[in-house]
Amino acid sequence: MTILIRGGEVLTPEGLQVLDVLVEGDRVARLGEDLHAPAADVVDATGCWVGPGFVDLHVHLREPGHEWKEDIASGTAAAAAGGFTLVVAMPNTDPPIDSGHLARFVTERARLVGHCEVRPAGCITLGRAGAYLAHLDELWDAGVRIFTDDGDGVADAGLLRHAMEYLAERGGVVAQHPEDPGLARDGHMHEGSVSARLGMAGLPALAEELMVARDLALVRETGTRYHVQHVSTRGTLRLIAEAKAEGLPVTAEVTPHHLTFDHSRVETMDPDYKMYPPLRTPEDVDALVAAVRDGTIDAVATDHAPHAAHEREVPFEEAPRGVIGLETAFAATLAAVGPDPQLLFERLSIAPARILGAERHGVPVQVGGPANLVVVDPTVVWTPTTFVSRAENSPWRGTELTGRPVATIHEGMLTHHDAVVGR
Amino acid sequence: MNNLLTTEDLSRETLDRLLDLSDEFVEVLDREIPKVPPLRGLTVATLFFEPSTRTRISFERAAKALSADVMSFSPGTSSLKKGESLKDTALTLRAMGADIMVVRHRAVGAPWRVAEWVDVPVVNGGDGAHQHPTQALLDALTIRRHFGKLDGLEIGIVGDIRHSRVARSDVYAFATLGAKVTLIAPRTLLPRDLEGWPCTSTGDLDEVLEQLDVVYLLRVQAERGGATAFPSWPEYVGRFGLSRERFARLGEGAVVMHPGPMNRGVEIAPEVADSDRALVLDQVRLGVAARMAVLFTLATGRGLTREVTA
């Protein structure tokens, strides 16, 4: 397949330049002005940014086990529509990805039906039950590099220390969903003025901060690479900034919804605002946006968490947690941090690829470089009403957004091409 | 008024109107035949997803006194156990002809969700620890009938505020009607953040006891975790129970209220519960009239009623 991306502002190793990009096979073949390729599919990128395809460190594809919510085919199609060429699938499936053959299933299935590359994350503990180590050796041999019990934190410090010691030898990343189970007990939303008025049990900021503080002490001892998932509080940001200043091997991600909404949204009682960690205060939102700009946060990750419509037709407290985010990630992040293409590609592609060690992703556009690319229009206005994802539980559903991927190219193949919208 | 979901946004004018109407229905309930026809032909459905006897009976009595028919839904006998969603349950009851729905649910916000899905008025019959607006209305009615008004009264709400939808409803209704409200509880049973609440709070009952016109007692909701908030029951009773000794120190005209069910010997001494200054049974009695006022107002608002004959 030959693809000519014409007239876009291209993120190259030398910075942004208006260039044509010719893709042949799985490589960028040529960069230049007024390129011609008569047989090529042409993507008009006038007014668009062209850069490395987005990389999401945190998605739930729900396969195996929860295919009525999403599966690898539908989830990766949503990823492609959102500009992603690589996603990391969380292991809280049924069965959980706690051994080698299950990780291989996800990788192989994605190769067969996927619209982007999928790298499974593996469990830290067997069955995500928090009692024994998962088959970290098998998972590693199956290519897993990120380990997490996402959905729950690993509460047992002794067990986490063992996992860290084991993975430190190999360079694996321990990714933590930081939530102290005692402090978070029965909570459904941020503990604060809104939860007090609504009479809902709260998830205090401290539940996140306490576990991160503990984990950082373990990182200091073990030297393990540690990644904080979906940071939501100012206190966590302070801990991460201090750890980075100290030189600890720590990285962090934030979701677009935590960069956008605060806890007052829960007053609508709409389960599309239910997520763990919960939406925090306006001050936390501001601090998270600042942290994306200053580098305390390395990556924007969606925590794409699809649920079927009927599962949300219940009261807020009984609704499942999480919202989808792949298709709105670019627009939401753009709205939060502003029209800074270098920063956006860094947080949505380059940094997450680096954390993952994915050499064919997050590479600025260059001749001979991998053809994992995205073309985004930063000015097109659109309103998400339907989704490529099987699910619709998006807090942005029906909300006007600015900015959208026009085309996504994965290993030289067009996996998404928005020929209509905004063209 | 399209629905009655919360007391937070009720104006003084709306509250006064509902209380005036309640007074009229009190008079109806005192008649030889305590029944009027304005809701004839309408069906009031009670969807009580959380076990409750007194509130359901009170609503059903109110509906029948307005000549409405009543449909009852309760989880014990329903398809909820078969996995039906709240939305499907609500739409099913609507399809069977419910004209007004009263929803009680252990989860916060359930009546709001139902109100989104159905095209008939919804009354919040209590959602989690959030709101129970008809309780606030009947409490305000009880106080207004006893004192003539709420303006300037000092009302202390004592006990498990954190888990109480009654407290969350009463605070707003009482304050809007001009009362000065104080929440009295150990710190572990107060909401963690009272920003924006129209009241003050203290952990010392004895400090404020003698100023109060109304002592409003709440049960400790052990089932919601209230009982883990203090070291022992004797410790709680000693600090926050309305004992005979504390009762004797109350001001001359002060009254005692409780939304029920009472735990005698815990938040209220048996002798206090039985005294003629405890308005507990007045609350229950007036609850029917207050709920008649709510059902009548909602039906009128949607143009569902016949001529006013109250």
XYZ file of C-alpha atoms in Angstrom, chain B residues 46-267:
222
model
C -45.043 3.010 44.904
C -41.706 1.581 43.764
C -39.950 0.714 46.990
C -36.677 -0.975 46.156
C -35.644 -0.725 49.787
C -37.702 -2.366 52.487
C -39.998 0.129 54.174
C -43.342 -0.174 55.821
C -44.323 3.148 57.332
C -43.438 5.405 54.425
C -45.109 3.146 51.901
C -48.274 2.847 53.968
C -48.326 6.598 54.487
C -48.069 7.280 50.747
C -50.715 4.671 49.970
C -53.043 6.075 52.603
C -52.510 9.566 51.133
C -53.225 8.344 47.606
C -56.406 6.554 48.684
C -57.636 9.566 50.647
C -57.403 11.468 47.348
C -59.361 8.639 45.655
C -56.419 7.431 43.578
C -55.757 3.769 42.928
C -52.520 2.310 44.193
C -49.997 -0.091 42.651
C -47.232 -1.468 44.814
C -43.898 -2.747 43.681
C -41.397 -4.317 46.040
C -38.176 -6.153 45.292
C -38.995 -9.238 47.328
C -41.664 -10.322 44.887
C -40.256 -8.842 41.711
C -38.129 -9.537 38.700
C -35.294 -7.463 40.199
C -33.942 -10.722 41.475
C -33.948 -11.863 37.870
C -31.636 -9.017 36.889
C -34.066 -6.438 35.521
C -32.644 -2.925 35.278
C -34.173 -0.004 37.157
C -35.137 1.542 33.832
C -37.037 -1.544 32.665
C -38.851 -1.785 36.004
C -39.875 1.878 35.829
C -41.047 1.606 32.214
C -42.991 -1.550 33.041
C -44.888 0.163 35.868
C -45.529 3.150 33.622
C -46.866 0.851 30.908
C -49.268 -0.633 33.455
C -50.736 2.810 33.931
C -48.897 4.541 36.767
C -49.705 8.264 36.707
C -47.455 9.262 39.604
C -44.477 7.266 40.846
C -43.082 7.258 44.355
C -39.559 5.831 44.342
C -37.531 4.677 47.301
C -34.106 3.182 46.687
C -30.997 2.488 48.714
C -28.881 4.108 45.992
C -28.507 7.882 45.829
C -30.158 9.487 42.819
C -32.412 6.590 41.794
C -35.547 8.819 41.660
C -33.673 11.282 39.415
C -32.860 8.458 37.017
C -36.487 7.296 36.998
C -37.660 10.863 36.361
C -35.471 10.920 33.238
C -37.063 7.779 31.877
C -40.775 8.245 32.561
C -43.142 11.023 31.508
C -45.065 11.176 34.792
C -44.330 12.980 38.069
C -41.845 11.261 40.386
C -41.707 11.657 44.156
C -38.504 10.796 45.946
C -39.560 8.490 48.771
C -35.986 8.379 50.056
C -32.742 7.769 48.137
C -29.796 6.361 50.049
C -28.433 8.871 52.534
C -29.370 11.740 50.243
C -32.926 13.088 50.360
C -36.375 12.282 51.725
C -38.337 15.442 50.913
C -41.798 14.355 52.125
C -40.285 13.627 55.534
C -38.977 17.192 55.642
C -42.386 18.475 54.649
C -44.204 16.539 57.353
C -41.587 17.591 59.905
C -42.006 21.240 58.942
C -45.772 20.802 59.070
C -45.579 19.311 62.558
C -43.399 22.172 63.783
C -45.495 24.849 62.103
C -48.731 23.490 63.560
C -47.161 23.379 67.015
C -45.334 26.727 67.058
C -47.299 28.605 64.374
C -44.158 29.190 62.313
C -40.551 28.108 61.907
C -39.081 31.597 61.662
C -36.588 32.202 64.438
C -36.884 28.726 65.982
C -33.706 26.945 67.042
C -33.736 23.363 65.825
C -31.053 20.848 66.784
C -30.723 17.657 64.731
C -28.931 15.088 66.852
C -27.318 11.815 65.830
C -26.166 10.040 62.703
C -26.225 12.979 60.300
C -23.689 11.431 57.951
C -25.960 8.572 56.932
C -29.259 10.444 57.206
C -31.415 11.471 54.279
C -33.843 12.942 56.822
C -31.175 15.351 58.067
C -30.165 16.331 54.519
C -33.802 17.079 53.686
C -34.731 18.788 56.942
C -31.747 21.130 56.993
C -32.760 22.796 53.750
C -36.503 22.874 54.441
C -36.118 24.215 58.001
C -33.576 26.851 56.975
C -35.659 28.027 54.018
C -38.611 28.397 56.398
C -36.543 30.636 58.659
C -35.312 28.329 61.403
C -31.773 28.258 62.768
C -30.472 24.701 62.438
C -27.619 23.099 64.383
C -26.296 19.616 63.619
C -25.189 17.801 66.765
C -23.128 14.641 66.408
C -19.728 13.123 67.015
C -17.328 14.137 64.269
C -17.448 10.606 62.874
C -21.173 10.920 62.236
C -21.095 14.402 60.695
C -20.593 14.804 56.939
C -16.900 15.448 56.279
C -17.548 18.725 54.494
C -20.455 21.052 55.334
C -19.556 23.688 52.743
C -22.746 25.342 51.544
C -25.054 23.805 54.169
C -27.426 26.357 55.747
C -26.619 25.302 59.318
C -23.929 25.075 61.967
C -22.568 22.003 63.733
C -21.244 20.987 67.122
C -20.087 17.859 68.900
C -21.431 18.975 72.268
C -25.140 18.431 72.880
C -25.057 19.778 76.409
C -23.627 23.090 75.247
C -26.647 23.893 73.054
C -29.406 21.818 74.661
C -31.079 24.597 76.622
C -31.359 26.970 73.642
C -33.235 24.493 71.453
C -36.926 24.802 70.626
C -36.903 21.482 68.793
C -34.671 18.506 69.524
C -34.811 16.308 66.447
C -33.324 12.893 67.185
C -31.976 10.442 64.622
C -31.323 6.750 64.865
C -27.740 5.539 64.428
C -27.832 3.670 61.128
C -25.766 0.673 62.096
C -26.583 -0.946 58.745
C -24.833 1.906 56.912
C -21.765 1.747 59.115
C -22.861 4.293 61.709
C -22.142 1.985 64.617
C -18.435 1.755 63.756
C -18.139 5.498 64.333
C -17.875 5.368 68.128
C -16.265 3.022 70.640
C -19.386 1.699 72.359
C -23.130 2.216 72.624
C -22.939 3.421 76.254
C -20.393 6.026 75.152
C -22.716 7.261 72.403
C -25.800 7.246 74.627
C -23.899 9.115 77.332
C -22.900 11.903 74.957
C -25.826 12.151 72.551
C -28.807 10.304 74.022
C -31.793 12.391 75.120
C -31.945 11.012 78.645
C -34.493 11.947 81.292
C -31.891 14.282 82.812
C -31.262 16.100 79.562
C -34.985 16.209 78.818
C -35.533 17.968 82.157
C -33.069 20.688 81.145
C -34.948 21.568 77.936
C -36.606 24.959 77.663
C -40.227 25.170 78.745
C -41.807 25.093 75.303
C -39.294 22.792 73.657
C -40.466 19.657 71.855
C -38.862 16.383 70.798
C -39.168 14.839 67.350
C -37.996 11.626 65.706
C -38.605 10.245 62.190
C -38.859 6.682 63.455
C -38.154 3.918 63.913
C -36.988 4.854 67.429
C -34.361 2.937 69.342
C -35.612 3.446 72.867
C -32.794 3.659 75.357
C -30.311 4.711 72.725
C -30.988 8.114 71.167
